[in-house]
Coordinates of C-alpha atoms in Angstrom, one line a residue:
Chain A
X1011 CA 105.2 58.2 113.2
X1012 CA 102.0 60.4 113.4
X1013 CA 98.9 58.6 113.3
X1014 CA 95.5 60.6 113.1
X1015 CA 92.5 59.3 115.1
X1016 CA 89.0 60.2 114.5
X1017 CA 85.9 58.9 116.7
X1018 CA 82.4 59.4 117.0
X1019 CA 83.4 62.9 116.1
X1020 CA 80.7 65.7 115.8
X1021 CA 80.6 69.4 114.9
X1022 CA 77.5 72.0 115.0
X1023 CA 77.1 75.6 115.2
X1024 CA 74.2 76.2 116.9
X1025 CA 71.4 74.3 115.5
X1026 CA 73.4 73.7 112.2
X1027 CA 75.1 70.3 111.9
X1028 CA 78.2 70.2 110.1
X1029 CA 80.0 67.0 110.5
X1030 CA 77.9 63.7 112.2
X1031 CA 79.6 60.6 113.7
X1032 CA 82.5 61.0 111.7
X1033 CA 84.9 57.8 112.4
X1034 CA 88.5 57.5 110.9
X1035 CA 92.1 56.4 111.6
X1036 CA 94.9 57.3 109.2
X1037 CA 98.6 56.1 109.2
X1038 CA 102.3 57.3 108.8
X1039 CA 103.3 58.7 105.7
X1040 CA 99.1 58.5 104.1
X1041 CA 98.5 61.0 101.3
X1042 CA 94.8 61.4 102.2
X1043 CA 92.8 63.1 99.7
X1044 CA 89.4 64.6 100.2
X1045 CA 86.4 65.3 98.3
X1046 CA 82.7 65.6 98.3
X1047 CA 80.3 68.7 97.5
X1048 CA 80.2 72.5 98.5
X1049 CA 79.3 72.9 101.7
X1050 CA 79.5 69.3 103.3
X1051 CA 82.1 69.4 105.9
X1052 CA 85.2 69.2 104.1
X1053 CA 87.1 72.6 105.1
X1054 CA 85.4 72.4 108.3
X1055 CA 87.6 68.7 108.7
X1056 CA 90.9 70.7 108.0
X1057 CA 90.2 73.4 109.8
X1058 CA 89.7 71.2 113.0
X1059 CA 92.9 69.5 111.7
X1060 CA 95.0 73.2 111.6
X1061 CA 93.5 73.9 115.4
X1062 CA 91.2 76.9 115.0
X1063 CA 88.1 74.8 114.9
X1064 CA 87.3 72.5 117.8
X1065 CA 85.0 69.2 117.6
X1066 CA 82.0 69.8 119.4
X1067 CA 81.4 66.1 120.6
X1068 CA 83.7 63.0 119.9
X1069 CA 87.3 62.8 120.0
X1070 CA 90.1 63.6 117.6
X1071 CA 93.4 62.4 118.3
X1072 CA 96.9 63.4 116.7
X1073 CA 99.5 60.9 117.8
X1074 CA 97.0 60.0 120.8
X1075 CA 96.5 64.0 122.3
X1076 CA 93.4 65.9 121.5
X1077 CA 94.1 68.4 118.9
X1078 CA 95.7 71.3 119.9
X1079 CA 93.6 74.8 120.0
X1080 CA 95.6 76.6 117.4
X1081 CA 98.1 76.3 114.9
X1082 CA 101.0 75.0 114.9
X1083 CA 104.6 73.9 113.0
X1084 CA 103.9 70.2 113.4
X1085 CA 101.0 70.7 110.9
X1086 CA 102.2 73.6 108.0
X1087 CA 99.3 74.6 105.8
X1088 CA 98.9 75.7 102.4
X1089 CA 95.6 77.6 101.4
X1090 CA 94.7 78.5 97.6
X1091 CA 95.5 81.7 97.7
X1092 CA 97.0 84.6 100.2
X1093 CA 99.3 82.5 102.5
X1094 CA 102.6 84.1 101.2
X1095 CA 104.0 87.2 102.6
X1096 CA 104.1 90.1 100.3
X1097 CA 107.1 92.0 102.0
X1098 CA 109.5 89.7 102.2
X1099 CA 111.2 88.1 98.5
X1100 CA 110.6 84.8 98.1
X1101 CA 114.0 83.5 99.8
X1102 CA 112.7 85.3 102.6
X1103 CA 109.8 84.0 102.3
X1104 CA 111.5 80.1 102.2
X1105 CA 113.8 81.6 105.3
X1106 CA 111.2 82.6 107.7
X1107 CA 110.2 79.6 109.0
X1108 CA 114.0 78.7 110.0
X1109 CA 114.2 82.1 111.6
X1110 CA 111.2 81.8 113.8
X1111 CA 112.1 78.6 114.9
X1112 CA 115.7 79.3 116.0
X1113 CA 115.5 83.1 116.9
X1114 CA 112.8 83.0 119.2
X1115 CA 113.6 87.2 120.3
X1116 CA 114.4 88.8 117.2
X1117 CA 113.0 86.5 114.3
X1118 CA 116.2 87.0 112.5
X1119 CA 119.7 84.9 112.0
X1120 CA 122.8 86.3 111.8
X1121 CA 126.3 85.0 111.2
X1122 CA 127.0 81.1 110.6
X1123 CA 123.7 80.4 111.9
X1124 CA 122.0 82.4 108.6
X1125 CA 124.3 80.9 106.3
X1126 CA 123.0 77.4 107.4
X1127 CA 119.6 78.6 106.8
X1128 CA 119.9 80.2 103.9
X1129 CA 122.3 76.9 102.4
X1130 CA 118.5 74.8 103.6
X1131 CA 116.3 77.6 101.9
X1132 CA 118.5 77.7 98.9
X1133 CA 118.3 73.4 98.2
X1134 CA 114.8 73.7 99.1
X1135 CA 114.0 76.7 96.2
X1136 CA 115.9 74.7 93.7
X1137 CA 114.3 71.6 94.2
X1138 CA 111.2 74.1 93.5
X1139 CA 112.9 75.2 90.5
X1140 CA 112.3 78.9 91.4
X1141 CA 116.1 80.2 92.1
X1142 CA 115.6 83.0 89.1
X1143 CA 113.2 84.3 91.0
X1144 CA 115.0 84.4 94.3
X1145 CA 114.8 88.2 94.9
X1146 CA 111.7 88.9 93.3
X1147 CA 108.7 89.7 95.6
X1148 CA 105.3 87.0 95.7
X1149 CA 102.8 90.2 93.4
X1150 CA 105.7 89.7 90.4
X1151 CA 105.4 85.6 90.7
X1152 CA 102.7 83.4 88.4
X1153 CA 100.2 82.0 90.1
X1154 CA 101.9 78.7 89.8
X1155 CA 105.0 80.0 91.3
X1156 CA 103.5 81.4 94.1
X1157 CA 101.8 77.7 95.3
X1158 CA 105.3 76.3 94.5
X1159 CA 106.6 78.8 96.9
X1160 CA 104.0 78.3 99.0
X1161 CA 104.2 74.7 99.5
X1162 CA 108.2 74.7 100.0
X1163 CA 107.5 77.0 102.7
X1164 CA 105.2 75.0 104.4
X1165 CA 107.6 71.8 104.1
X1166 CA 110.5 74.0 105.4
X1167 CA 110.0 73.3 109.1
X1168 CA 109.4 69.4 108.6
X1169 CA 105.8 69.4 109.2
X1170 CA 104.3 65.8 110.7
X1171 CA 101.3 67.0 108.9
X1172 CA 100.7 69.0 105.5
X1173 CA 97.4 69.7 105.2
X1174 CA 96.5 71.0 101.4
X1175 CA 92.9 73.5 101.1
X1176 CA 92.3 73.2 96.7
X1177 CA 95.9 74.3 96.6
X1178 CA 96.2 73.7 92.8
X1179 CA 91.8 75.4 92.4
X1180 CA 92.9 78.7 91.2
X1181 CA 95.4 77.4 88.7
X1182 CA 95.6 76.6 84.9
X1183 CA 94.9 73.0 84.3
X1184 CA 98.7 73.2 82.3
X1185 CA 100.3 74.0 85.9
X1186 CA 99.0 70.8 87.8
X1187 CA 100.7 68.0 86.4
X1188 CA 103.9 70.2 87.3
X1189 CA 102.8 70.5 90.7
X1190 CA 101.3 67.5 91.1
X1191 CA 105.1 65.8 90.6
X1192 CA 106.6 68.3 93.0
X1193 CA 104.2 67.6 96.2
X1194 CA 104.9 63.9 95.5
X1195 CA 108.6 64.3 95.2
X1196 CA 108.1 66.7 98.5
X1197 CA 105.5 63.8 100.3
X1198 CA 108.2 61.1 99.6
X1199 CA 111.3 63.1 100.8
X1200 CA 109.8 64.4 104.2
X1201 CA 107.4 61.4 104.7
X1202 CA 104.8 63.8 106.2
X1203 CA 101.1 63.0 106.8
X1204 CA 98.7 64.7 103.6
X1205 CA 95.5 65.7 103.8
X1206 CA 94.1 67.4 100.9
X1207 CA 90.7 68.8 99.9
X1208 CA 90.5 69.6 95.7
X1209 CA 87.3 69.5 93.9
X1210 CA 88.9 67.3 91.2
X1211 CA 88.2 63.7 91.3
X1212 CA 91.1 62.3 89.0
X1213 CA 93.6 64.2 91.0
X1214 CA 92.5 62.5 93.7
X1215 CA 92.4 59.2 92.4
X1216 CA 96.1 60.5 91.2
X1217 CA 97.9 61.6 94.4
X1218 CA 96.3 59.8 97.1
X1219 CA 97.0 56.8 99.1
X1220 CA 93.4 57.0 100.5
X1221 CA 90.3 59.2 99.1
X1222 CA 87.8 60.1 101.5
X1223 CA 84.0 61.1 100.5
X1224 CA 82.4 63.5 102.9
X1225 CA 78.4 63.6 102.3
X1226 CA 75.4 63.6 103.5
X1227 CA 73.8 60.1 104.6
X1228 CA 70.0 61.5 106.1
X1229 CA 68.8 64.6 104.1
X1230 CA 65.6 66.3 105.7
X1231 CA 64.0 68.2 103.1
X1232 CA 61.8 69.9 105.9
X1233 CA 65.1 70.5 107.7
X1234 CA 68.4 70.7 105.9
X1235 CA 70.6 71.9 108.9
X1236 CA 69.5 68.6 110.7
X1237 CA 71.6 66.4 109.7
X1238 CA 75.5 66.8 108.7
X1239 CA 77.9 64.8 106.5
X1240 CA 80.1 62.2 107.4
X1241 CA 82.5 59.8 105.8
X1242 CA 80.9 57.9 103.1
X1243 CA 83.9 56.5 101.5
X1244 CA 87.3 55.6 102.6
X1245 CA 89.1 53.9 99.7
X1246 CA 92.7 52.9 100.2
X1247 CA 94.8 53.6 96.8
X1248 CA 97.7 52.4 95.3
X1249 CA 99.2 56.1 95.6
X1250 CA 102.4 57.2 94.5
X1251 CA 105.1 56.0 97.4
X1252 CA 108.4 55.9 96.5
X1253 CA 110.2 52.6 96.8
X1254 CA 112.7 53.6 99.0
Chain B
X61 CA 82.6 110.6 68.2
X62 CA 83.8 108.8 70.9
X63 CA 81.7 109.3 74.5
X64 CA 83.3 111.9 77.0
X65 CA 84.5 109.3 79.2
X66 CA 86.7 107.3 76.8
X67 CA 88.8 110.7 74.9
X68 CA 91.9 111.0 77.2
X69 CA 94.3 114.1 77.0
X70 CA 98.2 113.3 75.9
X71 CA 100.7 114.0 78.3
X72 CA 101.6 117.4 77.3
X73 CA 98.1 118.4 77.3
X74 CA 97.6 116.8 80.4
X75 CA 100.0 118.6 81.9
X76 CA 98.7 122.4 80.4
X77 CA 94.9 121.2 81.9
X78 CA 96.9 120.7 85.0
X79 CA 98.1 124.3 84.9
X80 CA 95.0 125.7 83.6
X81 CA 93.0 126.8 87.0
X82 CA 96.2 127.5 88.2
X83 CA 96.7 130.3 85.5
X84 CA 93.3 131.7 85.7
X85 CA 93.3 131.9 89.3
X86 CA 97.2 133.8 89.1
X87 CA 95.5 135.9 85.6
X88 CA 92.6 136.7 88.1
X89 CA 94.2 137.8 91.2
X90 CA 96.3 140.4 88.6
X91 CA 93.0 141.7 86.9
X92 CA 91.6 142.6 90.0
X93 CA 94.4 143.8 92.1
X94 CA 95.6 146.2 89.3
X95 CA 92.0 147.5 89.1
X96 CA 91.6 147.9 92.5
X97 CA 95.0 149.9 93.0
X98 CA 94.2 152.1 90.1
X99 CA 90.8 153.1 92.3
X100 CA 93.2 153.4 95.6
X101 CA 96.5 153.5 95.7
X102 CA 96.5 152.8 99.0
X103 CA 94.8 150.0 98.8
X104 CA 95.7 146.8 101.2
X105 CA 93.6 144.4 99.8
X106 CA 95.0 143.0 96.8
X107 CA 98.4 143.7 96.9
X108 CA 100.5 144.9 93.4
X109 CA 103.1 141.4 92.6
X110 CA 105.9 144.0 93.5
X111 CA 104.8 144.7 96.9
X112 CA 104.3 141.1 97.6
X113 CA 107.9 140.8 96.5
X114 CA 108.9 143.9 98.5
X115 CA 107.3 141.6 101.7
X116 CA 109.1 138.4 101.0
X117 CA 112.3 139.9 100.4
X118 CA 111.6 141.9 103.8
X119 CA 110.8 138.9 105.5
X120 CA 112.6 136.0 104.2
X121 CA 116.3 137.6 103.5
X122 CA 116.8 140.5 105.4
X123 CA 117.5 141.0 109.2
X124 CA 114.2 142.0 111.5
X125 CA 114.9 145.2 113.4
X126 CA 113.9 144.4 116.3
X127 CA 115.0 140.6 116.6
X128 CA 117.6 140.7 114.1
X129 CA 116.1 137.0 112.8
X130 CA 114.9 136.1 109.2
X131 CA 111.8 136.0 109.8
X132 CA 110.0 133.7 107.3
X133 CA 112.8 131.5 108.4
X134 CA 112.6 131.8 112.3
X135 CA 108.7 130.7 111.4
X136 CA 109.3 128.1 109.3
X137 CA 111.8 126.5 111.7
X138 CA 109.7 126.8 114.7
X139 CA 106.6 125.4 112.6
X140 CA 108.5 122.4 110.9
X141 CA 109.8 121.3 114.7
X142 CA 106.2 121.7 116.0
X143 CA 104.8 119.4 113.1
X144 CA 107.5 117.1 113.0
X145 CA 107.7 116.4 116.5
X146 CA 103.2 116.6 116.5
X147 CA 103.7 114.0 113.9
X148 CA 106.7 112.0 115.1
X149 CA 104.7 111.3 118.4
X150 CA 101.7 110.7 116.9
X151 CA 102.6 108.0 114.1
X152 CA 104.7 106.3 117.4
X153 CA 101.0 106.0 119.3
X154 CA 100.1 105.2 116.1
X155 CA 101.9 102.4 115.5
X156 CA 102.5 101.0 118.9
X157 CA 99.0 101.4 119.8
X158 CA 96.9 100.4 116.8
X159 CA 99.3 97.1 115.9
X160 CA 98.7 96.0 119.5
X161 CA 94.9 97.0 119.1
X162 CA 94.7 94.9 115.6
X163 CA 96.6 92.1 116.6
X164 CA 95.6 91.5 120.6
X165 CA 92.0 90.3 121.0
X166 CA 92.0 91.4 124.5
X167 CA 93.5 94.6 123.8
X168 CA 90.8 95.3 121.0
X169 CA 88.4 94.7 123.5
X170 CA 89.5 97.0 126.0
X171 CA 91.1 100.0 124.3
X172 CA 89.0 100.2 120.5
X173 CA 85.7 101.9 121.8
X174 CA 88.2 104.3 124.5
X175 CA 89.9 105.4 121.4
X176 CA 87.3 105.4 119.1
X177 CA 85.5 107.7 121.6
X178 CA 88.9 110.0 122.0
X179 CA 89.0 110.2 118.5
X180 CA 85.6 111.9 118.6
X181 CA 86.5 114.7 120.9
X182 CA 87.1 118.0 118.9
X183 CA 91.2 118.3 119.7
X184 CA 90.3 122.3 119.7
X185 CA 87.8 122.1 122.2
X186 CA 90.7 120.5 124.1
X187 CA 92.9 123.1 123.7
X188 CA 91.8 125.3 126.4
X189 CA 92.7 122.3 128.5
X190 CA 95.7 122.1 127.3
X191 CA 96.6 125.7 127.9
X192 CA 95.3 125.4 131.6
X193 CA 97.5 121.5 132.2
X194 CA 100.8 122.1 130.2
X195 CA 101.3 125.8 129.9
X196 CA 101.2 127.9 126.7
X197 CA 104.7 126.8 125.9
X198 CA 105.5 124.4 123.0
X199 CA 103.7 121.3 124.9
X200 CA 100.8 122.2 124.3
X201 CA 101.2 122.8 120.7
X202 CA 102.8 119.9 120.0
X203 CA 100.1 118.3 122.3
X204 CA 97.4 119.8 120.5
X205 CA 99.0 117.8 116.9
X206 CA 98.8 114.6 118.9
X207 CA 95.4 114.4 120.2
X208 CA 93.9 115.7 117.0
X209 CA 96.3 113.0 114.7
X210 CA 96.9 110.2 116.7
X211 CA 93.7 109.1 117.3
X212 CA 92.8 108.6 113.7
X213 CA 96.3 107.1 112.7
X214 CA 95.8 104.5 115.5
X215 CA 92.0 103.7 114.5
X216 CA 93.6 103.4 110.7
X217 CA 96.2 101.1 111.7
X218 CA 94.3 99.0 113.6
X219 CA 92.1 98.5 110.9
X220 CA 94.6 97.9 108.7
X221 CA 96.0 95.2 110.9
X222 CA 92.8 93.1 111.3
X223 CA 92.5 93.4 107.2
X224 CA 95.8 91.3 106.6
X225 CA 94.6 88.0 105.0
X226 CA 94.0 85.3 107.9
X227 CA 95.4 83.0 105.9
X228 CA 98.7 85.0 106.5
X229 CA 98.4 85.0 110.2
X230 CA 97.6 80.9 110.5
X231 CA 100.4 80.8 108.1
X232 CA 103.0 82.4 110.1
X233 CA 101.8 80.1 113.6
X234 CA 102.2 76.8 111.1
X235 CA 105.6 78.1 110.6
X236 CA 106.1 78.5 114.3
X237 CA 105.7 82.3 114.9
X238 CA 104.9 83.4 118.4
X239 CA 102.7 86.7 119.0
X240 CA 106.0 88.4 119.2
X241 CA 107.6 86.8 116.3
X242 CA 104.3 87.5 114.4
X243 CA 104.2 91.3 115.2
X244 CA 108.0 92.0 114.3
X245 CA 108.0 89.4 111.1
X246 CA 104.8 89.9 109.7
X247 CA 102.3 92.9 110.9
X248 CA 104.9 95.6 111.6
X249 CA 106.8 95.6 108.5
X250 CA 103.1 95.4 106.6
X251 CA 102.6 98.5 108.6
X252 CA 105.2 100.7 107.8
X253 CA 103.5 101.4 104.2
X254 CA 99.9 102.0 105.9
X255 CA 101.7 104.6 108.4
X256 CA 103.0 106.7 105.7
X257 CA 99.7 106.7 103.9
X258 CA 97.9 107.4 107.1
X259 CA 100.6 110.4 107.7
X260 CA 99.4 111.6 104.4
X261 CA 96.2 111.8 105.1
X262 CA 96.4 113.0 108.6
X263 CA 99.2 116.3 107.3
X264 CA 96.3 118.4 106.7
X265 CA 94.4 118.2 110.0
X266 CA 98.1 118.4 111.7
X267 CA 98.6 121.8 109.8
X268 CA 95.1 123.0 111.5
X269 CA 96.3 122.1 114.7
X270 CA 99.6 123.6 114.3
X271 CA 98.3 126.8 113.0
X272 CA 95.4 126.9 115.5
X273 CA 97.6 126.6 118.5
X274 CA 100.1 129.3 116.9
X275 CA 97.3 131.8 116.3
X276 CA 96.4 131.9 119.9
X277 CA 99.6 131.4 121.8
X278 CA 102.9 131.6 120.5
X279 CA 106.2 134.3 119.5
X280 CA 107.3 132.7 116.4
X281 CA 106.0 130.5 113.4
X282 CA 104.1 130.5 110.4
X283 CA 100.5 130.1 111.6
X284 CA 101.7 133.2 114.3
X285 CA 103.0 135.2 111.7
X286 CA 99.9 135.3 110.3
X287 CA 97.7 136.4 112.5
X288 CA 99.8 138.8 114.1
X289 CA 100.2 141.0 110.6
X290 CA 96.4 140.4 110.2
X291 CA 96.4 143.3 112.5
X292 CA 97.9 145.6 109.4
X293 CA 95.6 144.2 107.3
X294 CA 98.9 143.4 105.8
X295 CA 97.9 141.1 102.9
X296 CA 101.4 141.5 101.3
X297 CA 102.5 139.3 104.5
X298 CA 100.0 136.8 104.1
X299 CA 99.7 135.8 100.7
X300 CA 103.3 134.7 100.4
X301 CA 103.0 132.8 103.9
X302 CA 99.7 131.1 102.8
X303 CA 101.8 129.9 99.6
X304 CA 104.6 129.1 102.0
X305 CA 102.5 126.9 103.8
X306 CA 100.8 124.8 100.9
X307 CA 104.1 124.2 99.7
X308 CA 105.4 123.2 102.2
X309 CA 102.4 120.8 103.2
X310 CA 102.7 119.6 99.5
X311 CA 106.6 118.9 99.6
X312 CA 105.9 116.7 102.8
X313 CA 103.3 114.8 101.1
X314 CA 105.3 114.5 98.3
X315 CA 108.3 113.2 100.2
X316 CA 106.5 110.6 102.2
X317 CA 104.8 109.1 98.9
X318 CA 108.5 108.8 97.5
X319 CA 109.7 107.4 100.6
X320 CA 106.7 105.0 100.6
X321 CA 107.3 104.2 96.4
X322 CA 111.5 103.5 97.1
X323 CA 111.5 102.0 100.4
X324 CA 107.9 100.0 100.2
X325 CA 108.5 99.0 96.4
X326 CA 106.7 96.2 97.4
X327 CA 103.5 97.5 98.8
X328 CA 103.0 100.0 95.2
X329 CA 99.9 98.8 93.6
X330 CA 100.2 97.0 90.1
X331 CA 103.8 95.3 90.8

């Protein structure tokens, strides 16, 4: 169960406010998704969520503990571009998360241990339909392919939280219904916690179970670092759960 | 007709432009030498082909009188250790040193501006130092490599480091990596491409070095050789070894840029 509470929550650099009074509380198993304009708080909010932003006043709560100060596995990440590893193939790339978690010294598996993991990485690239491309490095994958990776490998080490930064922005509109089912299909299996920002209102009409607003309530022309955005909307949707 | 910029030559004739200055700078050398000698036959200057070929057979495949060595290769071997090991220490400092610098906040903080200020001090200004501390044996040659290469190559590398995508870094905590786990996962293996290129860079300043410290103490090696037949205005000596040298710098570069293309396929741009 991970439950995400927000409160009275601020954030300002200097004499620039970002975020004012924002309030929210979301559930197990929410696909949260999150829009509003450049500029207005909304990277700033997952930031804070991955660790290496801090509120400056007000709480924010995962599972009841202020949020830790840097990242973590319990919340995997996927940005819109740049969060693959060019060295390793993309098996390795699916295996790593396994190998840091169980080989604390060396980073590496060996023996029964890496046929496990590599048995988990192997279900895992199927389900992302990428096993051709199981040797190939991230520079000779599409676009596509490489946030298809990128995703699985974020999901690999069972996240409580998945947070999502315009993961589908840089992509041909062609690709998104694609990866639109596949996060779905991934949200339903692992019943993590979603939180994604996209510029695209339909999409996140489409994939979420709640749509949050971020914008600016006061506006002083005279002053426009005054005042910050906050929640303006926070519509429950029908979403896409799975029955089971 | 098509602007200067846009006409391209074809392979071949990219490959007889390459030659080109070579040629002329060969057809030159000849021209002048063989007038010269017609002037004075004695003279040392511009050595005739033959006599150059008189030299290298001298030196590079028969037995020295006095030391009963090949020469050219007593030199080269003595070099090539110098260099390597000069190189081999310095891509180590290199490595340790500028992954720890890029990666370790604390660590920037406290060693960047020492080394960036190191990195400042002329390594042949040093050398009398050297001489004084470590002797005038082959520690202080191989010295003299280091504080003139490793300097740079940890600067490079630690810039290097800090350039990997943060996106990478946050990645690799959200899939549990630990500073350790992130250095010998992510950053190092990253780094081995960015060493060789930085090696690459730094063979020519290491060559200085090398022949620097030779020139001024040493029995054997190339850079040696050469100054000590400088004495006999022995140009017949020289040439060769100057030739000897750039190929041999060449071949090195040569070798690390395949090692970097076969081993580092990854890391090539346009894959």
């Amino acid at each position: 169960m991970t439950q995400v509470t927000v409160k009275h929550m601020w954030k300002e650099y200097g004499g620039h406010v970002v975020l004012e009074n924002v309030n929210l509380h979301v559930g197990d198993h929410e696909f949260v998704t999150i829009v509003g304009a450049s500029g207005c708080g909304k990277t700033t909010f997952l930031r804070m969520l991955l660790g290496i932003e801090a509120p400056s006043r007000g709480e924010f709560l995962i599972d009841g503990r202020p949020l830790p100060g840097e990242p973590g596995p319990d919340r995997g990440i996927v940005f819109q571009r740049y969060s693959l590893f060019p060295h390793l193939t993309v098996l390795q790339n699916l295996l790593l998360g396994l190998e840091l978690k169980d080989a604390p010294l060396t980073g590496r598996l060996f023996g029964a241990a890496r046929r496990r993991a590599l048995d988990k990485a192997r279900t895992l690239l199927a389900a992302i339909g990428l096993e051709a491309a199981a040797n190939k490095h991230p520079a000779q994958l599409s676009g596509g392919m490489q946030q298809r990776l990128s995703i699985a490998q974020s999901v690999i080490r069972e996240p409580k939280i998945l947070l999502l930064d315009e993961p589908f922005g840089a992509l041909d509109p062609g690709i998104t219904a694609d990866m639109h089912e596949l996060i779905i299909k991934l949200w339903n299996a692992h019943k993590m916690t979603i939180f994604m920002v996209t510029h695209d209102l339909k999409e996140s009409f489409a994939l979420g179970t709640r749509l949050l607003v971020f914008d600016k309530v006061r506006i002083d022309p005279q002053a426009p670092e005054a005042f910050g955005a906050t929640i303006t909307y926070n519509i429950p949707l029908k979403g896409q759960r799975s029955a089971s | 007709m098509r602007r200067l910029i846009n006409r391209r030559p074809g392979r071949g004739g990219a490959f007889g432009l390459g030659l080109l200055p070579f040629i002329l700078v060969i057809s030159a050398y000849l021209y002048y030498s063989h007038q010269r000698l017609e002037a004075n036959p004695g003279d040392k200057l511009l050595p005739a082909p033959a006599s150059i070929g008189a030299a290298i057979h001298r030196y590079a495949l028969e037995e020295d009188e006095r030391t009963g060595d090949y020469l050219l290769w007593t030199d080269t071997r003595a070099s090539l250790e110098r260099l390597g090991m000069g190189l081999a220490i310095s891509a180590a400092i290199g490595l340790g040193l500028g992954l720890a610098i890029g990666v370790v906040p604390y660590l920037r903080a406290s060693a960047a501006p020492f080394v960036a200020a190191v990195s400042l001090v002329p390594p042949l200004a040093v050398l009398p130092i050297l001489f004084i501390a470590v002797g005038l044996g082959e520690l202080a040659k191989v010295t003299l490599i280091v504080v003139g290469v490793a300097p740079v190559i940890v600067r490079d590398l630690a810039m290097r480091t800090a350039e990997l995508p943060t996106e990478q870094i946050i990645k690799a905590q959200t899939l549990g990596a630990s500073t350790w786990q992130l250095v010998l996962r992510v950053v190092l293996p990253q780094s081995w491409p960015r060493l060789i290129d930085a090696l690459r860079l730094s063979l020519g300043s290491a060559w200085l070095f090398l022949i620097a410290a030779e020139a001024i103490a040493s029995t054997e090696g190339l850079g040696f050789r050469i100054f000590l037949v400088r004495r006999y205005l022995a140009m017949d000596v020289i040439l060769p070894y100057v030739a000897w040298i750039t190929l041999l710098a060449l071949a090195m570069d040569r070798l690390l840029r395949l090692v970097r293309a076969k081993a580092f396929a990854w890391a090539e741009p346009g894959v």
